Amino acid sequence: MSKVSEKLASLNLTAWNIAIMILWLGWGMIMAGSESFKKGFQGMNNVLIRDWIFSSETGSPVLKIWFIGLCILMIILGINLIFCTWEKIFKIIRIKFNGPKFFMLVVHAVFGFVALGHLGGLMLGYKYNNIKLGEGQKYSFEDGYEIKVAKVVYTNDHKALKKSTRYITKDDFDYRKNFAQILLRKDGRDISRDSIFILNPMRYKDMQVTLRGFLESSESDGIKENAVATPWITINISRNPALKAYLIIYPVMIAGIFIHLILTWRSSAKNKYIMGTQVP
Amino acid sequence: MLIVSYYLIVVFYLLNFILRVSGQKRFGPVANSCALIINIVELAILFKQTGHIPVYNIFESFLFMTFILGCILLFHTSSENRMGLWLSIEILILICISFFFPHEPAPSNYNYEFFYVIIFHVLRYISLALMLYSSAYYVEFIVKRERDERTRALSHLGRNFLLLSSVLFLSSEYVGIVWCQMGWGDFWMWGVTFFQSTFIVLYLMLAFHIPGKGKYAEDIKVIFGGLTGLVVLVLTVIRSFF
């Protein structure tokens, strides 16, 4: 094995890289908590990162540098993972194969796919957030798709509409009773109709229409007097082709760690100490 | 009632600690059992008052964790090691922190009865309690290792419970991902709470990837493993402000 690949596969690189990532994330936490960067992070959440990073209009340069730094660290971790898996774990398995080592290999390999799934979520598909619509209003987006709000049903006191969602209690708002009827169209043709509730979105193929909340209708928008009382809704439209795979491989990774734990739990049995009591 | 029982919990856990320190090991578990009974009554009162599982603010969730650690403490009556003492100290740390936060239940947010929200929080705090438990093993290992080579098993048990807590933490993260996907249409958000979770995942990764062999490397591994509970506790408190 060459010296370069040896270094790329080393646990030293893993540990230092993770340590720097922790510091980098700490910097991110400080920025996310400060008022001056709050809007910047909101901008990151509102569109796909692919669109955010290449747009000259959105995002502060500091945030973009921070994000690129995070990506570089993740790429180094990925390279380290590939080399480590190939050079070390495979070698160990070839020499002496056993269950715990196999599951360690599975966990590391699946972690790589989880990271790729995460990247897919940031880069693939599309994302349109905070779309505010009233009854009868439409929103057009990619590939000739269009969303129409057929009906908004709001049964609770309208005072709750003025509150931040963080402070809305179950007495203010019942998320199972308030909903909106949504019509999905493509090229002018109706293709799906469904009711969306908070925490219960509408799905069509890879696309998801999510009800984020209700808000007071805007009188200044020229809506008829009788429609003013009906709240508007805020929705997010998203499509993530990597989502299903991501949701499958993530628990596989957890299961791999758990099985590895079970298989290696009793390594201490010969040491005679279990749960604080001495075993004869 | 809520405040009275809270102070009774404080008194009994403190008594448990004092009895263990003073070598009255027979009476320590009695005080712990009394604290546990009042602890579960307190959790039941919180549940009855609010209608949600008590895991949504520092006061509720730390009482939830003291209950878990108190239950674990019941299994550590042996005089072979000081696990009972370390666990008692951890319980007191949790109580001390909760002391500086309002002694009242979290206002029942509209989504606190949503299945994924409940599971996310419950798994997260069970995981944190187990992290503290694993820290106790690491502390005991650090204290004992020079005297007895058999205590190497303590470090292994610390590693086992740290790995188990990691499994639970990742499970809570998975549930959180599903919750986020259903509530926001995406499984990731750029913000303090998500960074905090990733910070913990990275810290756990680091604790399991310390390189090298021999005493020096082992010391670093044990220190990183042992600090996990404290690090996550600090992050949990910081998170409560956002």
CSV table of N, CA and C in Angstrom, one decimal, chain A residues 87-218:
chain,number,residue,atom,x,y,z
A,87,GLU,N,-9.0,-0.7,2.1
A,87,GLU,CA,-7.6,-1.1,2.6
A,87,GLU,C,-7.6,-1.9,3.9
A,88,LYS,N,-8.5,-1.4,4.8
A,88,LYS,CA,-8.3,-2.1,6.1
A,88,LYS,C,-9.4,-3.1,6.4
A,89,ILE,N,-10.6,-2.7,6.3
A,89,ILE,CA,-11.7,-3.7,6.7
A,89,ILE,C,-11.7,-4.9,5.8
A,90,PHE,N,-11.6,-4.7,4.5
A,90,PHE,CA,-11.6,-5.9,3.6
A,90,PHE,C,-10.4,-6.8,3.9
A,91,LYS,N,-9.2,-6.2,4.2
A,91,LYS,CA,-8.0,-6.9,4.5
A,91,LYS,C,-8.2,-7.8,5.8
A,92,ILE,N,-8.8,-7.1,6.8
A,92,ILE,CA,-9.1,-7.9,8.0
A,92,ILE,C,-10.0,-9.0,7.8
A,93,ILE,N,-11.1,-8.8,7.0
A,93,ILE,CA,-12.1,-9.8,6.7
A,93,ILE,C,-11.4,-11.0,6.0
A,94,ARG,N,-10.6,-10.6,5.0
A,94,ARG,CA,-9.9,-11.7,4.2
A,94,ARG,C,-9.1,-12.6,5.1
A,95,ILE,N,-8.4,-12.0,6.1
A,95,ILE,CA,-7.5,-12.7,7.0
A,95,ILE,C,-8.4,-13.5,8.0
A,96,LYS,N,-9.3,-12.8,8.6
A,96,LYS,CA,-10.1,-13.5,9.7
A,96,LYS,C,-11.5,-12.9,9.7
A,97,PHE,N,-12.4,-13.6,9.0
A,97,PHE,CA,-13.8,-13.1,8.8
A,97,PHE,C,-14.6,-13.5,10.1
A,98,ASN,N,-15.3,-12.5,10.7
A,98,ASN,CA,-16.2,-12.8,11.7
A,98,ASN,C,-17.4,-11.9,11.7
A,99,GLY,N,-18.4,-12.2,12.5
A,99,GLY,CA,-19.7,-11.4,12.5
A,99,GLY,C,-19.5,-10.0,12.8
A,100,PRO,N,-18.9,-9.6,13.9
A,100,PRO,CA,-18.8,-8.2,14.3
A,100,PRO,C,-18.1,-7.4,13.2
A,101,LYS,N,-17.0,-8.0,12.6
A,101,LYS,CA,-16.3,-7.2,11.6
A,101,LYS,C,-17.1,-7.0,10.3
A,102,PHE,N,-18.0,-8.1,10.0
A,102,PHE,CA,-18.8,-7.9,8.9
A,102,PHE,C,-19.8,-6.8,9.1
A,103,PHE,N,-20.4,-6.8,10.3
A,103,PHE,CA,-21.4,-5.7,10.6
A,103,PHE,C,-20.7,-4.3,10.7
A,104,MET,N,-19.5,-4.3,11.1
A,104,MET,CA,-18.7,-3.0,11.1
A,104,MET,C,-18.6,-2.5,9.6
A,105,LEU,N,-18.3,-3.5,8.8
A,105,LEU,CA,-18.2,-3.1,7.3
A,105,LEU,C,-19.5,-2.6,6.8
A,106,VAL,N,-20.6,-3.3,7.1
A,106,VAL,CA,-21.9,-2.9,6.6
A,106,VAL,C,-22.2,-1.5,7.1
A,107,VAL,N,-22.0,-1.3,8.4
A,107,VAL,CA,-22.3,0.1,9.0
A,107,VAL,C,-21.5,1.2,8.3
A,108,HIS,N,-20.2,0.9,8.0
A,108,HIS,CA,-19.4,1.9,7.4
A,108,HIS,C,-19.9,2.2,5.9
A,109,ALA,N,-20.2,1.1,5.2
A,109,ALA,CA,-20.6,1.2,3.8
A,109,ALA,C,-21.9,1.9,3.8
A,110,VAL,N,-22.8,1.5,4.6
A,110,VAL,CA,-24.2,2.1,4.6
A,110,VAL,C,-24.1,3.6,5.0
A,111,PHE,N,-23.2,3.9,6.0
A,111,PHE,CA,-23.0,5.3,6.3
A,111,PHE,C,-22.7,6.2,5.1
A,112,GLY,N,-21.8,5.6,4.2
A,112,GLY,CA,-21.5,6.3,3.0
A,112,GLY,C,-22.7,6.6,2.2
A,113,PHE,N,-23.6,5.6,2.1
A,113,PHE,CA,-24.8,5.8,1.3
A,113,PHE,C,-25.8,6.8,2.0
A,114,VAL,N,-25.8,6.8,3.3
A,114,VAL,CA,-26.6,7.7,4.0
A,114,VAL,C,-26.1,9.1,3.7
A,115,ALA,N,-24.8,9.3,3.7
A,115,ALA,CA,-24.2,10.6,3.4
A,115,ALA,C,-24.6,11.0,2.0
A,116,LEU,N,-24.5,10.0,1.1
A,116,LEU,CA,-24.9,10.3,-0.3
A,116,LEU,C,-26.4,10.7,-0.4
A,117,GLY,N,-27.2,10.0,0.3
A,117,GLY,CA,-28.7,10.3,0.4
A,117,GLY,C,-28.9,11.7,0.9
A,118,HIS,N,-28.1,12.1,1.8
A,118,HIS,CA,-28.2,13.5,2.4
A,118,HIS,C,-27.9,14.5,1.3
A,119,LEU,N,-26.8,14.2,0.6
A,119,LEU,CA,-26.3,15.1,-0.5
A,119,LEU,C,-27.4,15.1,-1.6
A,120,GLY,N,-28.0,14.0,-1.9
A,120,GLY,CA,-29.1,13.9,-2.8
A,120,GLY,C,-30.3,14.8,-2.5
A,121,GLY,N,-30.6,14.8,-1.2
A,121,GLY,CA,-31.7,15.7,-0.7
A,121,GLY,C,-31.4,17.2,-0.8
A,122,LEU,N,-30.1,17.5,-0.8
A,122,LEU,CA,-29.7,18.9,-0.9
A,122,LEU,C,-29.6,19.3,-2.4
A,123,MET,N,-29.3,18.4,-3.3
A,123,MET,CA,-29.0,18.7,-4.7
A,123,MET,C,-30.1,18.3,-5.7
A,124,LEU,N,-30.8,17.3,-5.4
A,124,LEU,CA,-31.8,16.7,-6.5
A,124,LEU,C,-33.2,17.2,-6.2
A,125,GLY,N,-34.0,17.2,-7.3
A,125,GLY,CA,-35.4,17.5,-7.3
A,125,GLY,C,-35.6,19.0,-7.2
A,126,TYR,N,-36.6,19.4,-6.5
A,126,TYR,CA,-36.9,20.9,-6.3
A,126,TYR,C,-37.6,21.1,-5.0
A,127,LYS,N,-37.6,22.4,-4.6
A,127,LYS,CA,-38.1,22.8,-3.4
A,127,LYS,C,-38.7,24.3,-3.5
A,128,TYR,N,-40.0,24.4,-3.2
A,128,TYR,CA,-40.5,25.8,-3.2
A,128,TYR,C,-41.2,25.9,-1.8
A,129,ASN,N,-40.6,26.8,-1.0
A,129,ASN,CA,-41.2,27.0,0.4
A,129,ASN,C,-41.9,28.3,0.6
A,130,ASN,N,-42.7,28.2,1.6
A,130,ASN,CA,-43.5,29.4,2.1
A,130,ASN,C,-44.4,30.0,1.0
A,131,ILE,N,-45.1,29.1,0.3
A,131,ILE,CA,-46.0,29.6,-0.7
A,131,ILE,C,-47.4,29.9,0.0
A,132,LYS,N,-47.8,31.2,-0.1
A,132,LYS,CA,-49.0,31.6,0.6
A,132,LYS,C,-50.1,31.7,-0.4
A,133,LEU,N,-51.2,30.9,-0.1
A,133,LEU,CA,-52.3,30.8,-1.0
A,133,LEU,C,-53.6,30.9,-0.3
A,134,GLY,N,-54.6,31.5,-0.9
A,134,GLY,CA,-56.0,31.6,-0.4
A,134,GLY,C,-56.8,30.6,-1.2
A,135,GLU,N,-58.1,30.5,-0.8
A,135,GLU,CA,-59.0,29.6,-1.5
A,135,GLU,C,-59.2,30.0,-3.0
A,136,GLY,N,-59.1,29.0,-3.8
A,136,GLY,CA,-59.2,29.3,-5.3
A,136,GLY,C,-58.0,29.8,-6.0
A,137,GLN,N,-56.9,30.0,-5.2
A,137,GLN,CA,-55.7,30.5,-5.8
A,137,GLN,C,-54.8,29.4,-6.3
A,138,LYS,N,-53.9,29.7,-7.3
A,138,LYS,CA,-53.1,28.7,-7.9
A,138,LYS,C,-51.6,29.0,-7.8
A,139,TYR,N,-50.8,28.0,-7.9
A,139,TYR,CA,-49.3,28.2,-8.0
A,139,TYR,C,-48.7,27.3,-9.0
A,140,SER,N,-48.1,27.8,-10.0
A,140,SER,CA,-47.5,27.0,-11.0
A,140,SER,C,-46.0,26.8,-10.7
A,141,PHE,N,-45.5,25.6,-11.0
A,141,PHE,CA,-44.1,25.4,-10.8
A,141,PHE,C,-43.6,24.4,-11.9
A,142,GLU,N,-42.5,23.7,-11.6
A,142,GLU,CA,-41.8,22.9,-12.6
A,142,GLU,C,-42.6,22.0,-13.5
A,143,ASP,N,-42.2,21.7,-14.7
A,143,ASP,CA,-42.7,20.7,-15.6
A,143,ASP,C,-44.2,20.8,-15.9
A,144,GLY,N,-44.7,22.0,-15.9
A,144,GLY,CA,-46.2,22.2,-16.1
A,144,GLY,C,-47.1,21.9,-15.0
A,145,TYR,N,-46.6,21.7,-13.8
A,145,TYR,CA,-47.4,21.3,-12.7
A,145,TYR,C,-48.0,22.6,-12.1
A,146,GLU,N,-49.2,22.4,-11.5
A,146,GLU,CA,-49.9,23.6,-10.9
A,146,GLU,C,-50.7,23.0,-9.6
A,147,ILE,N,-50.6,23.8,-8.6
A,147,ILE,CA,-51.4,23.5,-7.4
A,147,ILE,C,-52.5,24.5,-7.2
A,148,LYS,N,-53.7,24.0,-7.0
A,148,LYS,CA,-54.9,24.9,-6.8
A,148,LYS,C,-55.5,24.6,-5.4
A,149,VAL,N,-55.7,25.6,-4.6
A,149,VAL,CA,-56.3,25.4,-3.3
A,149,VAL,C,-57.9,25.4,-3.5
A,150,ALA,N,-58.5,24.2,-3.5
A,150,ALA,CA,-59.9,24.1,-3.7
A,150,ALA,C,-60.7,24.6,-2.5
A,151,LYS,N,-60.3,24.3,-1.3
A,151,LYS,CA,-61.0,24.7,-0.1
A,151,LYS,C,-60.1,24.7,1.1
A,152,VAL,N,-60.4,25.7,2.0
A,152,VAL,CA,-59.7,25.8,3.3
A,152,VAL,C,-60.7,25.6,4.4
A,153,VAL,N,-60.4,24.6,5.2
A,153,VAL,CA,-61.3,24.4,6.4
A,153,VAL,C,-60.6,24.7,7.6
A,154,TYR,N,-61.1,25.7,8.3
A,154,TYR,CA,-60.4,26.1,9.6
A,154,TYR,C,-61.5,26.2,10.7
A,155,THR,N,-61.4,25.4,11.7
A,155,THR,CA,-62.4,25.3,12.7
A,155,THR,C,-62.1,26.0,14.0
A,156,ASN,N,-60.9,26.4,14.2
A,156,ASN,CA,-60.5,26.9,15.5
A,156,ASN,C,-60.6,28.5,15.5
A,157,ASP,N,-60.4,29.0,16.7
A,157,ASP,CA,-60.5,30.5,16.9
A,157,ASP,C,-59.4,31.1,16.1
A,158,HIS,N,-59.8,32.2,15.4
A,158,HIS,CA,-58.8,32.9,14.5
A,158,HIS,C,-57.7,33.6,15.2
A,159,LYS,N,-57.8,33.7,16.5
A,159,LYS,CA,-56.8,34.4,17.3
A,159,LYS,C,-55.5,33.6,17.2
A,160,ALA,N,-55.6,32.3,17.0
A,160,ALA,CA,-54.4,31.4,16.9
A,160,ALA,C,-53.6,31.7,15.7
A,161,LEU,N,-54.2,32.3,14.7
A,161,LEU,CA,-53.5,32.6,13.4
A,161,LEU,C,-52.4,33.7,13.7
A,162,LYS,N,-52.6,34.5,14.7
A,162,LYS,CA,-51.7,35.6,15.0
A,162,LYS,C,-50.5,35.1,15.7
A,163,LYS,N,-50.6,33.9,16.3
A,163,LYS,CA,-49.5,33.3,17.1
A,163,LYS,C,-48.4,32.7,16.3
A,164,SER,N,-47.2,32.7,16.8
A,164,SER,CA,-46.1,31.9,16.2
A,164,SER,C,-46.4,30.4,16.5
A,165,THR,N,-46.2,29.5,15.5
A,165,THR,CA,-46.5,28.1,15.6
A,165,THR,C,-45.9,27.5,16.9
A,166,ARG,N,-44.8,28.1,17.3
A,166,ARG,CA,-44.1,27.6,18.5
A,166,ARG,C,-44.9,27.7,19.7
A,167,TYR,N,-45.8,28.7,19.7
A,167,TYR,CA,-46.6,29.0,20.9
A,167,TYR,C,-48.0,28.6,20.8
A,168,ILE,N,-48.4,27.9,19.7
A,168,ILE,CA,-49.8,27.5,19.6
A,168,ILE,C,-50.0,26.2,20.4
A,169,THR,N,-50.9,26.3,21.3
A,169,THR,CA,-51.2,25.1,22.1
A,169,THR,C,-52.3,24.2,21.5
A,170,LYS,N,-52.5,23.0,22.1
A,170,LYS,CA,-53.5,22.2,21.5
A,170,LYS,C,-54.9,22.7,21.8
A,171,ASP,N,-55.1,23.6,22.8
A,171,ASP,CA,-56.4,24.2,23.0
A,171,ASP,C,-56.6,25.3,21.9
A,172,ASP,N,-55.6,25.9,21.4
A,172,ASP,CA,-55.7,26.9,20.4
A,172,ASP,C,-56.1,26.3,19.0
A,173,PHE,N,-55.5,25.1,18.8
A,173,PHE,CA,-55.5,24.6,17.4
A,173,PHE,C,-55.5,23.1,17.4
A,174,ASP,N,-56.4,22.5,16.6
A,174,ASP,CA,-56.4,21.0,16.5
A,174,ASP,C,-55.9,20.7,15.1
A,175,TYR,N,-54.7,20.1,15.0
A,175,TYR,CA,-54.1,19.9,13.7
A,175,TYR,C,-54.8,18.8,12.9
A,176,ARG,N,-55.7,18.0,13.6
A,176,ARG,CA,-56.4,16.9,12.9
A,176,ARG,C,-57.7,17.4,12.2
A,177,LYS,N,-58.1,18.6,12.6
A,177,LYS,CA,-59.5,19.1,12.1
A,177,LYS,C,-59.3,20.1,11.1
A,178,ASN,N,-58.2,20.8,11.0
A,178,ASN,CA,-58.0,21.9,10.1
A,178,ASN,C,-57.3,21.5,8.9
A,179,PHE,N,-57.8,21.7,7.7
A,179,PHE,CA,-57.1,21.2,6.5
A,179,PHE,C,-57.4,22.1,5.3
A,180,ALA,N,-56.8,21.7,4.2
A,180,ALA,CA,-57.0,22.3,2.9
A,180,ALA,C,-57.2,21.3,1.8
A,181,GLN,N,-58.1,21.5,0.9
A,181,GLN,CA,-58.3,20.6,-0.2
A,181,GLN,C,-57.4,21.1,-1.4
A,182,ILE,N,-56.6,20.2,-1.9
A,182,ILE,CA,-55.6,20.6,-2.9
A,182,ILE,C,-55.9,19.9,-4.2
A,183,LEU,N,-55.7,20.6,-5.3
A,183,LEU,CA,-55.9,20.0,-6.6
A,183,LEU,C,-54.6,20.1,-7.3
A,184,LEU,N,-54.0,19.0,-7.7
A,184,LEU,CA,-52.8,19.0,-8.5
A,184,LEU,C,-53.1,18.8,-10.0
A,185,ARG,N,-52.5,19.7,-10.8
A,185,ARG,CA,-52.8,19.7,-12.2
A,185,ARG,C,-51.4,19.6,-13.0
A,186,LYS,N,-51.5,19.0,-14.1
A,186,LYS,CA,-50.3,19.0,-15.0
A,186,LYS,C,-50.8,19.4,-16.4
A,187,ASP,N,-50.2,20.4,-16.9
A,187,ASP,CA,-50.6,20.9,-18.3
A,187,ASP,C,-52.1,21.1,-18.4
A,188,GLY,N,-52.7,21.7,-17.3
A,188,GLY,CA,-54.1,22.0,-17.3
A,188,GLY,C,-55.0,20.8,-17.0
A,189,ARG,N,-54.5,19.7,-16.8
A,189,ARG,CA,-55.3,18.4,-16.6
A,189,ARG,C,-55.2,18.1,-15.1
A,190,ASP,N,-56.4,17.8,-14.5
A,190,ASP,CA,-56.4,17.4,-13.0
A,190,ASP,C,-55.7,16.0,-12.9
A,191,ILE,N,-54.7,15.9,-12.1
A,191,ILE,CA,-54.1,14.5,-11.9
A,191,ILE,C,-54.3,14.0,-10.5
A,192,SER,N,-54.5,14.8,-9.5
A,192,SER,CA,-54.7,14.3,-8.2
A,192,SER,C,-55.4,15.4,-7.3
A,193,ARG,N,-56.3,14.9,-6.4
A,193,ARG,CA,-57.0,15.7,-5.4
A,193,ARG,C,-56.8,15.1,-4.0
A,194,ASP,N,-56.5,15.9,-3.1
A,194,ASP,CA,-56.3,15.4,-1.7
A,194,ASP,C,-56.5,16.5,-0.7
A,195,SER,N,-56.8,16.0,0.6
A,195,SER,CA,-56.8,17.0,1.7
A,195,SER,C,-55.5,16.9,2.4
A,196,ILE,N,-54.9,18.1,2.6
A,196,ILE,CA,-53.7,18.2,3.4
A,196,ILE,C,-53.9,18.8,4.7
A,197,PHE,N,-53.3,18.1,5.7
A,197,PHE,CA,-53.4,18.5,7.1
A,197,PHE,C,-52.0,18.9,7.5
A,198,ILE,N,-51.8,19.6,8.6
A,198,ILE,CA,-50.5,19.8,9.2
A,198,ILE,C,-50.0,18.4,9.7
A,199,LEU,N,-48.8,18.1,9.3
A,199,LEU,CA,-48.1,16.8,9.6
A,199,LEU,C,-48.7,15.6,8.8
A,200,ASN,N,-49.5,16.0,7.8
A,200,ASN,CA,-50.1,14.9,7.0
A,200,ASN,C,-50.2,15.4,5.5
A,201,PRO,N,-49.1,15.4,4.8
A,201,PRO,CA,-49.0,16.0,3.5
A,201,PRO,C,-49.6,15.2,2.4
A,202,MET,N,-49.7,15.8,1.2
A,202,MET,CA,-50.2,15.1,0.0
A,202,MET,C,-49.0,14.6,-0.8
A,203,ARG,N,-49.0,13.4,-1.2
A,203,ARG,CA,-47.9,12.8,-2.0
A,203,ARG,C,-48.3,12.4,-3.4
A,204,TYR,N,-47.6,12.8,-4.4
A,204,TYR,CA,-47.8,12.3,-5.8
A,204,TYR,C,-46.5,11.9,-6.4
A,205,LYS,N,-46.3,10.7,-6.6
A,205,LYS,CA,-45.0,10.1,-7.0
A,205,LYS,C,-43.9,10.6,-6.1
A,206,ASP,N,-42.9,11.3,-6.5
A,206,ASP,CA,-41.8,11.8,-5.6
A,206,ASP,C,-42.1,13.2,-5.0
A,207,MET,N,-43.3,13.7,-5.5
A,207,MET,CA,-43.6,15.1,-5.1
A,207,MET,C,-44.4,15.1,-3.8
A,208,GLN,N,-44.1,16.1,-3.0
A,208,GLN,CA,-44.9,16.3,-1.7
A,208,GLN,C,-45.4,17.7,-1.5
A,209,VAL,N,-46.7,17.8,-1.2
A,209,VAL,CA,-47.2,19.1,-0.9
A,209,VAL,C,-47.5,19.2,0.6
A,210,THR,N,-46.8,20.0,1.3
A,210,THR,CA,-46.9,20.0,2.8
A,210,THR,C,-47.6,21.3,3.3
A,211,LEU,N,-48.6,21.1,4.1
A,211,LEU,CA,-49.2,22.2,4.8
A,211,LEU,C,-48.4,22.6,6.0
A,212,ARG,N,-47.9,23.9,5.9
A,212,ARG,CA,-47.0,24.4,7.0
A,212,ARG,C,-47.9,25.1,8.1
A,213,GLY,N,-48.9,25.8,7.6
A,213,GLY,CA,-49.7,26.5,8.6
A,213,GLY,C,-50.8,27.3,8.0
A,214,PHE,N,-51.6,27.9,8.8
A,214,PHE,CA,-52.7,28.8,8.4
A,214,PHE,C,-52.3,30.2,8.8
A,215,LEU,N,-52.7,31.2,7.9
A,215,LEU,CA,-52.5,32.6,8.3
A,215,LEU,C,-53.7,33.4,7.9
A,216,GLU,N,-53.8,34.6,8.5
A,216,GLU,CA,-54.9,35.5,8.2
A,216,GLU,C,-54.9,35.9,6.8
A,217,SER,N,-56.1,35.9,6.1
A,217,SER,CA,-56.1,36.3,4.7
A,217,SER,C,-55.8,37.8,4.6
A,218,SER,N,-55.1,38.2,3.5
A,218,SER,CA,-54.7,39.6,3.4
A,218,SER,C,-55.9,40.4,2.7
